[in-house]
Coordinates of C-alpha atoms and ligand atoms in Angstrom, one line a residue:
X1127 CA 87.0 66.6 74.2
X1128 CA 87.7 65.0 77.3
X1129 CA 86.7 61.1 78.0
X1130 CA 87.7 61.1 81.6
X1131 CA 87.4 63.1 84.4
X1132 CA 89.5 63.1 87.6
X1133 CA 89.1 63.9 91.0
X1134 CA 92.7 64.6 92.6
X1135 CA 93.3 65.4 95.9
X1136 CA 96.4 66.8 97.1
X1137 CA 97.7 68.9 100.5
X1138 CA 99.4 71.2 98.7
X1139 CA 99.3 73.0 95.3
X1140 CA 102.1 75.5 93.7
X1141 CA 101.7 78.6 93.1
X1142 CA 99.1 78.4 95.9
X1143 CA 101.0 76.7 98.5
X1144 CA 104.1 74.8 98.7
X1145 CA 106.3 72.6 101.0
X1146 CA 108.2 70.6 98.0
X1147 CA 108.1 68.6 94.8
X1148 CA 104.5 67.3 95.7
X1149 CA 103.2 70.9 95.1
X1150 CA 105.0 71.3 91.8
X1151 CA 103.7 68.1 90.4
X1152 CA 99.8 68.6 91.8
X1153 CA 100.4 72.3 90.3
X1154 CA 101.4 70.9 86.9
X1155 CA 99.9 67.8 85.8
X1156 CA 96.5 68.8 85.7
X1157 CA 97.4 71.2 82.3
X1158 CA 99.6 68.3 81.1
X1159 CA 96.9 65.4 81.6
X1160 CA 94.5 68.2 79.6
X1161 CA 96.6 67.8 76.6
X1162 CA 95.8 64.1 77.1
X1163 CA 92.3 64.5 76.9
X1164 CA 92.0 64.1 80.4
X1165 CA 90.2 66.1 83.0
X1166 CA 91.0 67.2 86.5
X1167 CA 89.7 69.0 89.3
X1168 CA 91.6 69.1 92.6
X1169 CA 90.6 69.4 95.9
X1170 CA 92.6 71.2 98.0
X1171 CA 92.5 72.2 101.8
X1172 CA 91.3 76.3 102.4
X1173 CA 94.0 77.4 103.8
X1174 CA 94.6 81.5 103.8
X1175 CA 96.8 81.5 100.9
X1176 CA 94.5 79.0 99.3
X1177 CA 91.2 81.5 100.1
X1178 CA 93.0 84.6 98.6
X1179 CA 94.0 83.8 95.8
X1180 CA 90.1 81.5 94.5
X1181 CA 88.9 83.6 91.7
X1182 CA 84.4 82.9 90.7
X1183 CA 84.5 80.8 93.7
X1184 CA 80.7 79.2 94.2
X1185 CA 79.2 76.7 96.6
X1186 CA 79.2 73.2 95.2
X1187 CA 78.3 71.7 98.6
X1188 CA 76.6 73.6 101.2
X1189 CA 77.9 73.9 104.4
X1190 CA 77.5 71.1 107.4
X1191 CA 79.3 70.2 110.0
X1192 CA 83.0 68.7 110.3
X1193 CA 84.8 67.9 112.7
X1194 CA 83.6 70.8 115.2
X1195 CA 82.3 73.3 112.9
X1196 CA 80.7 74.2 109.7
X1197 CA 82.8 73.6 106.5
X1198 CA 81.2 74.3 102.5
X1199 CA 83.0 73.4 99.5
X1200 CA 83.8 75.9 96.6
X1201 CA 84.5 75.6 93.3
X1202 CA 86.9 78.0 91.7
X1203 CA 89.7 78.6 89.8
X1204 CA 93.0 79.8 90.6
X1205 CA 96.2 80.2 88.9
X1206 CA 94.1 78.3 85.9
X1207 CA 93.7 75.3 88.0
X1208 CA 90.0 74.0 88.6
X1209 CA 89.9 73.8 92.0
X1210 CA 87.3 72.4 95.0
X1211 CA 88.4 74.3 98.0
X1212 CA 87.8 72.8 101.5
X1213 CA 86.4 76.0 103.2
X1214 CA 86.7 75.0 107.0
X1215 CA 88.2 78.0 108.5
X1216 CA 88.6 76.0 112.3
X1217 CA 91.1 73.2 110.7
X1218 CA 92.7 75.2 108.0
X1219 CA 93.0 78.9 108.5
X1220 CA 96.3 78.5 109.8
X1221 CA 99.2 81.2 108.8
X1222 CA 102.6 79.2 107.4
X1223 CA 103.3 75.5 107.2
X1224 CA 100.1 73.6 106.4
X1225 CA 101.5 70.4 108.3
X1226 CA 103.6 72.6 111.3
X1227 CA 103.1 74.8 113.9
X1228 CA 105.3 77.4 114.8
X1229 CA 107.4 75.3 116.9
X1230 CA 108.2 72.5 114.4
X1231 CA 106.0 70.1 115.5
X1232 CA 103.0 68.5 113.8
X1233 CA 99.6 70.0 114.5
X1234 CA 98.0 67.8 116.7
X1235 CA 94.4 67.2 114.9
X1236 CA 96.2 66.5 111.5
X1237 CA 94.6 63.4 111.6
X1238 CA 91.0 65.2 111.3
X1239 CA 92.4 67.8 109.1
X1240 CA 93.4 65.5 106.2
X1241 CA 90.4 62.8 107.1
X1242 CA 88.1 65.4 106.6
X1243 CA 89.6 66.3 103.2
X1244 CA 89.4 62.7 102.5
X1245 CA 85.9 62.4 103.4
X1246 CA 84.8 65.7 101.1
X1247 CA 86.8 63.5 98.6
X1248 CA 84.2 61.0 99.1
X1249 CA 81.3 63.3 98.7
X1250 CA 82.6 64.9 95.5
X1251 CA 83.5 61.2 94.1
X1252 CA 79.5 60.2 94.9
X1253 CA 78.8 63.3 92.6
X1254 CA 77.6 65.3 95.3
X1255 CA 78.9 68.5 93.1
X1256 CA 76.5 69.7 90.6
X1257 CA 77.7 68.8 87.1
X1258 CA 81.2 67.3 88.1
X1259 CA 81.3 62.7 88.5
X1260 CA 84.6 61.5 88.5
X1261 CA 85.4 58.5 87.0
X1262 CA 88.6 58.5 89.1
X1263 CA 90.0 59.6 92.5
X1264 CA 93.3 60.0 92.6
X1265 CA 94.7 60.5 96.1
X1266 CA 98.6 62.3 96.5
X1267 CA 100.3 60.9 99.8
X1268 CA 99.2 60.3 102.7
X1269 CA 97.2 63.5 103.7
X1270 CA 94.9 61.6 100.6
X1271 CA 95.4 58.4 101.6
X1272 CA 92.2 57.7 103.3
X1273 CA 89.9 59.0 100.2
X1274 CA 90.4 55.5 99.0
X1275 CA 88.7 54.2 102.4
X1276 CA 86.1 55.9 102.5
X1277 CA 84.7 55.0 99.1
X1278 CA 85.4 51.4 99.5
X1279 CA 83.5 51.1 103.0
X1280 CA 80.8 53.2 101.2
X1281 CA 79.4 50.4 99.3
X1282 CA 77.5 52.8 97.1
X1283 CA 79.6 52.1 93.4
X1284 CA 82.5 54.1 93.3
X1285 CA 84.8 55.4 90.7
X1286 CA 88.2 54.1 90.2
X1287 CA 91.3 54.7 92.8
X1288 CA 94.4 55.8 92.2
X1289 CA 96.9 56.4 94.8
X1290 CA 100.4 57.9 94.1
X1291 CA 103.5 57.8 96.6
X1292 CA 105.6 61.1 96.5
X1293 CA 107.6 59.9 99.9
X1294 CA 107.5 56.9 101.4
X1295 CA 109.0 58.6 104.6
X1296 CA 105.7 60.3 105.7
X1297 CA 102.9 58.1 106.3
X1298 CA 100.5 59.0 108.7
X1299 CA 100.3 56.9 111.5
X1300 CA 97.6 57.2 114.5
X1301 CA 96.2 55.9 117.0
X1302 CA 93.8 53.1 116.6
X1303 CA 91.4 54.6 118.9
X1304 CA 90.6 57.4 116.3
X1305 CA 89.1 54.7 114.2
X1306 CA 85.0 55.6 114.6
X1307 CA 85.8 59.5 115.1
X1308 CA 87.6 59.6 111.7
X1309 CA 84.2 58.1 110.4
X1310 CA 85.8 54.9 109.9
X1311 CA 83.6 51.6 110.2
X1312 CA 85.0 48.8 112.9
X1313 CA 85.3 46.1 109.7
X1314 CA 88.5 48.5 108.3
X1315 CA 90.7 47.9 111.4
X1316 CA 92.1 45.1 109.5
X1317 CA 95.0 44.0 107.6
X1318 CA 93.0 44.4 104.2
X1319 CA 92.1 48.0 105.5
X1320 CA 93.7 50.6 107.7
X1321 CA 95.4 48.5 109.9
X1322 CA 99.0 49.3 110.2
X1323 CA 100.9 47.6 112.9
X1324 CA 98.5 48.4 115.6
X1325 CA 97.2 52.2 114.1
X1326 CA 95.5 53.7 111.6
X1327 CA 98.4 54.2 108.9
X1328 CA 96.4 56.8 106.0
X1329 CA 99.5 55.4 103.2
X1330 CA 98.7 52.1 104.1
X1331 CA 95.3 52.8 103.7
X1332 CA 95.8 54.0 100.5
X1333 CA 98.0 51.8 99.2
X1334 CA 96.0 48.4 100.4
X1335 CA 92.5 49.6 99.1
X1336 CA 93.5 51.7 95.9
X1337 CA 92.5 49.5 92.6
X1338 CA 96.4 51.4 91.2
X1339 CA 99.7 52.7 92.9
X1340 CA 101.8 54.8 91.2
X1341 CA 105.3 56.6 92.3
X1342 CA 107.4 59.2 90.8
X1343 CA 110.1 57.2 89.2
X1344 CA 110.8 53.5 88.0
X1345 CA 113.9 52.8 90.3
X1346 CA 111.6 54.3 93.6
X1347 CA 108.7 51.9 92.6
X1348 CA 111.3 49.1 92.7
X1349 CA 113.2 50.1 95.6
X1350 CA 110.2 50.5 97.6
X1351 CA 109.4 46.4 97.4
X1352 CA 112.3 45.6 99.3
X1353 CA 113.1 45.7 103.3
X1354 CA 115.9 48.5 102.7
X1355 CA 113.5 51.3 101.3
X1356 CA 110.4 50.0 101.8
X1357 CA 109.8 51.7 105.2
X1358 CA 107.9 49.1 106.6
X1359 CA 105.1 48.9 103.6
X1360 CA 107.6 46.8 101.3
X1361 CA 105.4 43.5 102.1
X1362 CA 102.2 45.0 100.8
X1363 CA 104.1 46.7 98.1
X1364 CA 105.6 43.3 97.0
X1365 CA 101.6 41.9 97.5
X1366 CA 100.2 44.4 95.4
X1367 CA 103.5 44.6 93.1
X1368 CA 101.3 44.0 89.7
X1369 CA 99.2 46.9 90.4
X1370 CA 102.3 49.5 91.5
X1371 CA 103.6 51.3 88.5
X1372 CA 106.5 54.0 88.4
X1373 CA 105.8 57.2 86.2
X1374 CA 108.1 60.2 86.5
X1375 CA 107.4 63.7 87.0
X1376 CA 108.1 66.4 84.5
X1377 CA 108.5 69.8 85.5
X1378 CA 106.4 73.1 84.4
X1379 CA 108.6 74.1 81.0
X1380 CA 107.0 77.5 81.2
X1381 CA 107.8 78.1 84.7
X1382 CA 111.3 76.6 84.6
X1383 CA 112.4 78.1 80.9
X1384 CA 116.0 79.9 80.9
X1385 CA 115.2 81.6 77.9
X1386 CA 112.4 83.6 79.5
X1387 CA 112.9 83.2 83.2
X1388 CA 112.2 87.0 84.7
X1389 CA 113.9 85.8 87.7
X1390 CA 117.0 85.7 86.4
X1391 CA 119.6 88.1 85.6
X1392 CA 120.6 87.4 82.3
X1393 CA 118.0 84.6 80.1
X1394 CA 119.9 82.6 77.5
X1395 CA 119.0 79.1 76.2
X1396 CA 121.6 76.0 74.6
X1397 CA 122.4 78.2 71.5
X1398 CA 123.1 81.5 73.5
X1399 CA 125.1 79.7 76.2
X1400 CA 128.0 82.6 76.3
X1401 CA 125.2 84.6 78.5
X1402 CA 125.1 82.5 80.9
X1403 CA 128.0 83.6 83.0
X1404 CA 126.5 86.7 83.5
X1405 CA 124.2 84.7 86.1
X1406 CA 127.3 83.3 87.7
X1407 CA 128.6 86.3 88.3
X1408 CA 125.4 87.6 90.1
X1409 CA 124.8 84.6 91.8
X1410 CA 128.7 84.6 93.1
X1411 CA 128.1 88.5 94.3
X1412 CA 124.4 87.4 96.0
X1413 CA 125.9 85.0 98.0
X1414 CA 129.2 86.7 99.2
X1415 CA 131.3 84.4 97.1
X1416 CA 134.7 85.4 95.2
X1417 CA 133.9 87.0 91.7
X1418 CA 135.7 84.3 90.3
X1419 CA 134.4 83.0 86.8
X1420 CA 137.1 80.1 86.4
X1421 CA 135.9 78.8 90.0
X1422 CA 133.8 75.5 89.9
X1423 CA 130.5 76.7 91.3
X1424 CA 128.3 74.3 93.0
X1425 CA 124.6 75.2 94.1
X1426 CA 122.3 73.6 95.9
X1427 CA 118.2 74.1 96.1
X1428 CA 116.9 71.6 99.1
X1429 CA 114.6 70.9 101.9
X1430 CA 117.3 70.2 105.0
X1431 CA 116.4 66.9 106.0
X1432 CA 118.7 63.7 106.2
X1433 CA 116.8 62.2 103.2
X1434 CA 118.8 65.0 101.1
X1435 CA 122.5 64.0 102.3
X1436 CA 123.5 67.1 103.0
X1437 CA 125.7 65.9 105.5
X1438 CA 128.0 64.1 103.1
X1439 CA 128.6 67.5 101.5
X1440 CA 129.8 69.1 104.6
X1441 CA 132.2 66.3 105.4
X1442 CA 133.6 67.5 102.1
X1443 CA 134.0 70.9 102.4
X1444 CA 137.8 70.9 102.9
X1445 CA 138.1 68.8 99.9
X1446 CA 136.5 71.6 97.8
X1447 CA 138.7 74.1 99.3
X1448 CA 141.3 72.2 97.9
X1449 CA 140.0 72.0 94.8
X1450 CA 138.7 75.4 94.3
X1451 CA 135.3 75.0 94.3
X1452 CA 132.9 77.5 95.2
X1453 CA 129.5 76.3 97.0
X1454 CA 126.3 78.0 97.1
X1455 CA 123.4 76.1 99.4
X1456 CA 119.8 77.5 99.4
X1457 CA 117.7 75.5 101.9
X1458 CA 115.4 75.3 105.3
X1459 CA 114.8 72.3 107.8
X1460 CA 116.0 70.5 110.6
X1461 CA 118.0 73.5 112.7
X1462 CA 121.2 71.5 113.2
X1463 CA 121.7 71.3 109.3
X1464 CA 121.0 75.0 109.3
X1465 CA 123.7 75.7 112.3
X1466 CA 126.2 73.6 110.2
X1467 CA 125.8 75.6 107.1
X1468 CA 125.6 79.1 108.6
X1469 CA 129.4 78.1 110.2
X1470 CA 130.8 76.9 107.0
X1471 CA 129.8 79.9 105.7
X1472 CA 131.5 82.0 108.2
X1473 CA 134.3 79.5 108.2
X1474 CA 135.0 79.8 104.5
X1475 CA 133.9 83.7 103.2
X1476 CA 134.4 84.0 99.6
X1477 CA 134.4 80.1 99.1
X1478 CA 131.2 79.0 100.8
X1479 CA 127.6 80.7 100.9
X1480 CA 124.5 79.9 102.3
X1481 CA 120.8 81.4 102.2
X1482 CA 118.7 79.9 104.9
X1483 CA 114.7 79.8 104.0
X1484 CA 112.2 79.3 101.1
X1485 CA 113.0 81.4 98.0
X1486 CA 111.6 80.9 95.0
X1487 CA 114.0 83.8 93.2
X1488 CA 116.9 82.4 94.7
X1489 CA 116.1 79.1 93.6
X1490 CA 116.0 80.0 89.7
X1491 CA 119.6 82.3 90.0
X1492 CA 120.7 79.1 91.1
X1493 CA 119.9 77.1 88.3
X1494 CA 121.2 79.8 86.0
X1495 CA 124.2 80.6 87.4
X1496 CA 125.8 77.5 89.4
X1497 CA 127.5 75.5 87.3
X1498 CA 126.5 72.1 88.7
X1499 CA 124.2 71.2 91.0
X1500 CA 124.3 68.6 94.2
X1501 CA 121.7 66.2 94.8
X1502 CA 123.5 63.3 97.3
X1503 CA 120.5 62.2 98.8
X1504 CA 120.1 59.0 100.9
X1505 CA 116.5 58.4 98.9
X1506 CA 114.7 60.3 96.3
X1507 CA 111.3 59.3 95.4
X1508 CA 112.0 61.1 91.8
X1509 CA 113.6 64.6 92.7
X1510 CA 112.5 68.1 90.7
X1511 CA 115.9 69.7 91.2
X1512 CA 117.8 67.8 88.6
X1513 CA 115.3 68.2 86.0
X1514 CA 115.5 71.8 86.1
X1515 CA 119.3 71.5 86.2
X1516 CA 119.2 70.3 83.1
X1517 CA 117.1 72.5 81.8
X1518 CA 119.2 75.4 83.1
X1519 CA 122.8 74.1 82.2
X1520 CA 123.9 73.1 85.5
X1521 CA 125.8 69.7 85.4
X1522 CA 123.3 67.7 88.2
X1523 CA 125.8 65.5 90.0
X1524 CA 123.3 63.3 92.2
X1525 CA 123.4 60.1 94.0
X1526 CA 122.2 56.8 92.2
X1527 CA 119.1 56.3 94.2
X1528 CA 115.5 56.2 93.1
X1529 CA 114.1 59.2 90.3
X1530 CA 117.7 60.4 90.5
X1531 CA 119.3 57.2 88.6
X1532 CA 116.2 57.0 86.3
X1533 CA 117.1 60.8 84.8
X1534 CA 120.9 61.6 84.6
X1535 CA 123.2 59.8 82.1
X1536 CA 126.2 59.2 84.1
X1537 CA 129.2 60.9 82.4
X1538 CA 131.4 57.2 82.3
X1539 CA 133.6 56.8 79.9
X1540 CA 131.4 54.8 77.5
X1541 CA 129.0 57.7 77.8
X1542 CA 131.7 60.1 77.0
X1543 CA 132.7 58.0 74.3
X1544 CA 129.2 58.0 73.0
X1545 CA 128.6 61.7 73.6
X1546 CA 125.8 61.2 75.8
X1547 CA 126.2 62.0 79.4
X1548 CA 124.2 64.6 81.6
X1549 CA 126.0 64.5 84.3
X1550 CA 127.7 62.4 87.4
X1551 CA 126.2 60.0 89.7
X1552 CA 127.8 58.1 92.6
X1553 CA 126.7 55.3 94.2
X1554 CA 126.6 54.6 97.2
X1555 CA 125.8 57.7 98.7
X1556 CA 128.4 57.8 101.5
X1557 CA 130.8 61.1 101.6
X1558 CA 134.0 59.1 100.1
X1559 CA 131.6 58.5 97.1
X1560 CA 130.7 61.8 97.1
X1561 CA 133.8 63.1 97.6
X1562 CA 135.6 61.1 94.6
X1563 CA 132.7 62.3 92.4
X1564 CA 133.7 65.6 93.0
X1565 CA 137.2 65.3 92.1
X1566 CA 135.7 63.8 89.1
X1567 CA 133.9 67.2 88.3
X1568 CA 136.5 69.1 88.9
X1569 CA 138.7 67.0 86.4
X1570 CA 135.7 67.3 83.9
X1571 CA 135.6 71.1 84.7
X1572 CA 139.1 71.5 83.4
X1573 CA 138.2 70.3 80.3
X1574 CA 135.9 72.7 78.9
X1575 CA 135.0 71.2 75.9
X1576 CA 133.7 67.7 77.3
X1577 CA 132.0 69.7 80.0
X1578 CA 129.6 71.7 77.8
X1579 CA 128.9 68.9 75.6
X1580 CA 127.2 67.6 79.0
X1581 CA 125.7 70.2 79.4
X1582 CA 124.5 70.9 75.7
X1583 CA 122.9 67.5 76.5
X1584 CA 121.2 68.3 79.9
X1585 CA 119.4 70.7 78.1
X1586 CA 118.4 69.2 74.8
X1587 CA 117.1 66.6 77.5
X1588 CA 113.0 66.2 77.4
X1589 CA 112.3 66.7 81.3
X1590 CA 108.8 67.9 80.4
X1591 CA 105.4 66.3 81.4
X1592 CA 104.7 65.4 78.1
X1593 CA 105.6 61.7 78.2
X1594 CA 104.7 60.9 81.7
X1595 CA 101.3 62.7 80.9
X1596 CA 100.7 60.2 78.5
X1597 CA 101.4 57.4 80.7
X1598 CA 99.0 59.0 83.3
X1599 CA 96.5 59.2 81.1
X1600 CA 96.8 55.7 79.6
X1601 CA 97.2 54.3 83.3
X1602 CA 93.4 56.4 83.8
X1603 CA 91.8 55.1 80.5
X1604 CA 92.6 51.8 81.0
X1605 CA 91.6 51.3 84.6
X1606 CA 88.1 52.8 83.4
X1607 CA 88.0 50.3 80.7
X1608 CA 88.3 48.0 83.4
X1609 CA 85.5 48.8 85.5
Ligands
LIG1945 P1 111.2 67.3 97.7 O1 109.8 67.4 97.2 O2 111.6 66.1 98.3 O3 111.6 68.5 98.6 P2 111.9 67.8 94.9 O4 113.2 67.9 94.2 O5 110.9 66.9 94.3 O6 112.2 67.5 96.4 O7 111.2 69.2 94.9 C1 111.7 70.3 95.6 C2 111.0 71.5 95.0 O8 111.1 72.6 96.0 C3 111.7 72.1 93.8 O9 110.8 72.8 93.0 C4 112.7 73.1 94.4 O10 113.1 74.1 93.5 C5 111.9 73.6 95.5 N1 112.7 74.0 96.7 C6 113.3 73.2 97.7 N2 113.9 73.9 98.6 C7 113.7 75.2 98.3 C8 114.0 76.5 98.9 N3 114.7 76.5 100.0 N4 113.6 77.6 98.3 C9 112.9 77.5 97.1 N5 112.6 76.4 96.5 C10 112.9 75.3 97.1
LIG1946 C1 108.6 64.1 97.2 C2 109.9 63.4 96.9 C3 110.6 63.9 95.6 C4 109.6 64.1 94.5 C5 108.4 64.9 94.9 C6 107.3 65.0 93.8 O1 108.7 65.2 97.9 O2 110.8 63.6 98.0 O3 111.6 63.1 95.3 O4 110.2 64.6 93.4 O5 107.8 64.3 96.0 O6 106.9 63.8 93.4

């Protein structure tokens, strides 16, 4: 039996629709807080892939006009997720990118888009749903952000906030003259309320009015209180530091499970490792790479963006020729990262391969058949990637930043000693670093019994939700208590 029940609102939602980790962790925790005893419902925007896929979809608000139009709420499931779908066809029946238009750029009423989820999140926190009262809202990011606004301005009671950073790096700034369209009264153009250096900021929002803040690791809930990651919201942070806790993410042990993975070519788990090679070798021959299986095989699975570091790997790309390591990069973003890792894959045939785009297939062969994977970002709130390295065999090497230092044992010498490292960090994440961490691999590679005792401990590693569930669900219980 379930004690508490939770509203979450989120912009995306996997398998429905995905950008990045945000979608994974929305996606996932819902089943995991359920073994808490905890209940969730999520509202999510109607977008088309959101519309076809809602299974005994009813009306749980009729329709009435929003921002232009007529938009209804239904309640469905999909993918075994209760859902509350936004059904507002004039802001969300949109094909592709649920933030970008075709040509890269932000849609211009985004602002309305997300308030108007925000202000449905309202609604269905007043109980306006038959049969379904929250006794918490908790808001993803800041396309949720201003959910927590609009109950406090309400003044009707309200049930508990909880707000949790995925990225600091996207906050959702506008202009301050949106303040009475967004349905916004004139009292929350302060520094208590939305106020955010002259605009309407929706994190800030969020993150001033929410009675919790949580992010997706220990380290990023840290890092984010000071000037250098803080991204301008490190003073309220360090205001509000007794309420901001850090909880990781899991991943989806189902989804992400070698041993029955129909993605992959070959499945295997930690006691049937000697089948993992077969992967390799398919993942060498997808990507044009030199059927090599005593080549070091490095993969990567990332959004393009400077956050990821990317960059630093391709100012080492002659360094791996000289080492002999083999690099396989799945990814799609910013088009001059893209341009970059098309040449060196022209440059460098057999040694260097790169997919371009969103694959979810690709994405699993290259957990299962890279032999480590590289994660050098600049910042990284908690990262997915490296959980589901581990889980797959593939040493993570990573930078020491955020999520990333909280869940990889660095392979030091103590660690060796101790039989306990996961893989290789490097800190700061600059390309030297980088570089002399890959030297380091490739000195561990030539030891083949040190490496796969590292990776015999990636995967006896716990990266599932079952621990931070509990936390969530003890963060939820007591702030009911407490109202
Ligand atoms: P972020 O959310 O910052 O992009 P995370 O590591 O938290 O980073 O989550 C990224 C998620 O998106 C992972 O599930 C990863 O496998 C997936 N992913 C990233 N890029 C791609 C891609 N090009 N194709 C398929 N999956 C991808
Ligand atoms: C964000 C972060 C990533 C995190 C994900 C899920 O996209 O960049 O580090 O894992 O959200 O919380």
């Amino acid at each position: 039996m379930s004690d508490v029940s939770v509203l979450a609102i989120v912009s995306e939602i996997y398998p429905l629709i995905k950008t990045g980790g945000l979608a994974d962790v929305a996606g996932a925790l819902p089943a995991a807080l359920a073994g808490e005893g905890i209940e969730v419902a999520t509202l999510v925007p109607g977008y088309p892939a959101v519309m076809a896929q809602i299974e005994y979809a009813e009306t749980a608000i009729d329709a009435k006009p929003l921002y232009g139009a007529p938009a209804r709420v239904l309640r469905g499931t999909a993918a075994g997720l209760d859902l509350f779908v936004l059904d507002a066809p004039h802001l969300y029946d949109r094909p592709g990118n649920p933030y970008l238009q075709a040509d890269g750029r932000d849609f211009p009423d985004n602002p309305f888009r997300f308030a108007a989820l925000c202000q449905t999140g309202r609604e269905l926190g007043f109980g306006a749903a038959p049969g379904f009262l929250p006794d918490i809202v908790h808001a993803h990011d800041w396309q949720a952000g201003l959910a927590a606004a609009y109950l406090h301005y309400d003044g009707r009671e309200r049930p508990g906030t909880v707000a949790t950073i995925h990225n600091l790096a996207f906050q959702g700034k506008y202009p301050a003259e949106l303040l009475g369209a967004l349905g916004l009264p004139p009292q929350a153009f302060s520094l208590e309320g939305v106020e955010y250096y002259g605009t309407i900021g929706f994190l800030k929002a969020a993150l001033a009015l929410s009675d919790r803040i949580t992010t997706v690791s220990p380290t990023y809930a840290a890092e984010i209180r000071t000037p250098e990651h803080g991204m301008g919201l490190d003073g309220l942070l360090r205001t509000r530091a007794e309420y901001v806790t850090g909880i990781l993410n899991g991943i989806d042990d189902e989804v992400w499970d070698p041993s029955s993975d129909p993605l992959i070519t070959e499945p295997y788990d930690v006691e049937t490792l000697a089948r993992r090679p077969a992967n390799k070798a398919a993942l060498q021959d997808k990507f044009g790479l030199d059927p090599d299986p005593g080549a070091l095989l490095l993969g990567v699975v990332s959004r393009l963006s400077w956050q990821k570091g990317l960059d630093l790997l391709l100012a080492n790309l002659d360094l791996l020729e000289r080492l002999g390591v083999q690099l396989a990069v799945l990814g799609s973003g910013e088009p001059e990262l893209v341009r970059q890792l098309l040449e060196a894959a022209e440059a460098r045939p057999g040694r260097v391969g790169a997919v371009i785009g969103y694959d979810e297939a690709i994405a699993h062969r290259i957990q299962a058949g890279a032999d480590a994977i590289v994660i050098p970002s600049r910042f990284e709130p908690c990262g997915l990637t490296q959980l589901c390295a581990l889980r797959y065999g593939a040493l993570p090497i990573v930078a020491r930043v955020g999520g990333l230092a909280d869940t990889i044992i660095d392979a030091n010498e103590m660690a060796l000693a101790s039989g306990i490292g996961t893989g290789l960090q490097f800190s700061p994440p600059t390309a030297d670093m980088l570089g002399a961490t890959l030297e380091r691999a490739a000195r561990l590679w030539a030891e083949p019994e040190i490496w796969d005792e590292l990776v015999e401990n990636g995967m006896m590693t716990d990266v599932s939700w079952r621990r931070p569930a509990a936390l969530y669900a003890k963060l939820f219980r007591d702030l009911v208590r407490e109202r």
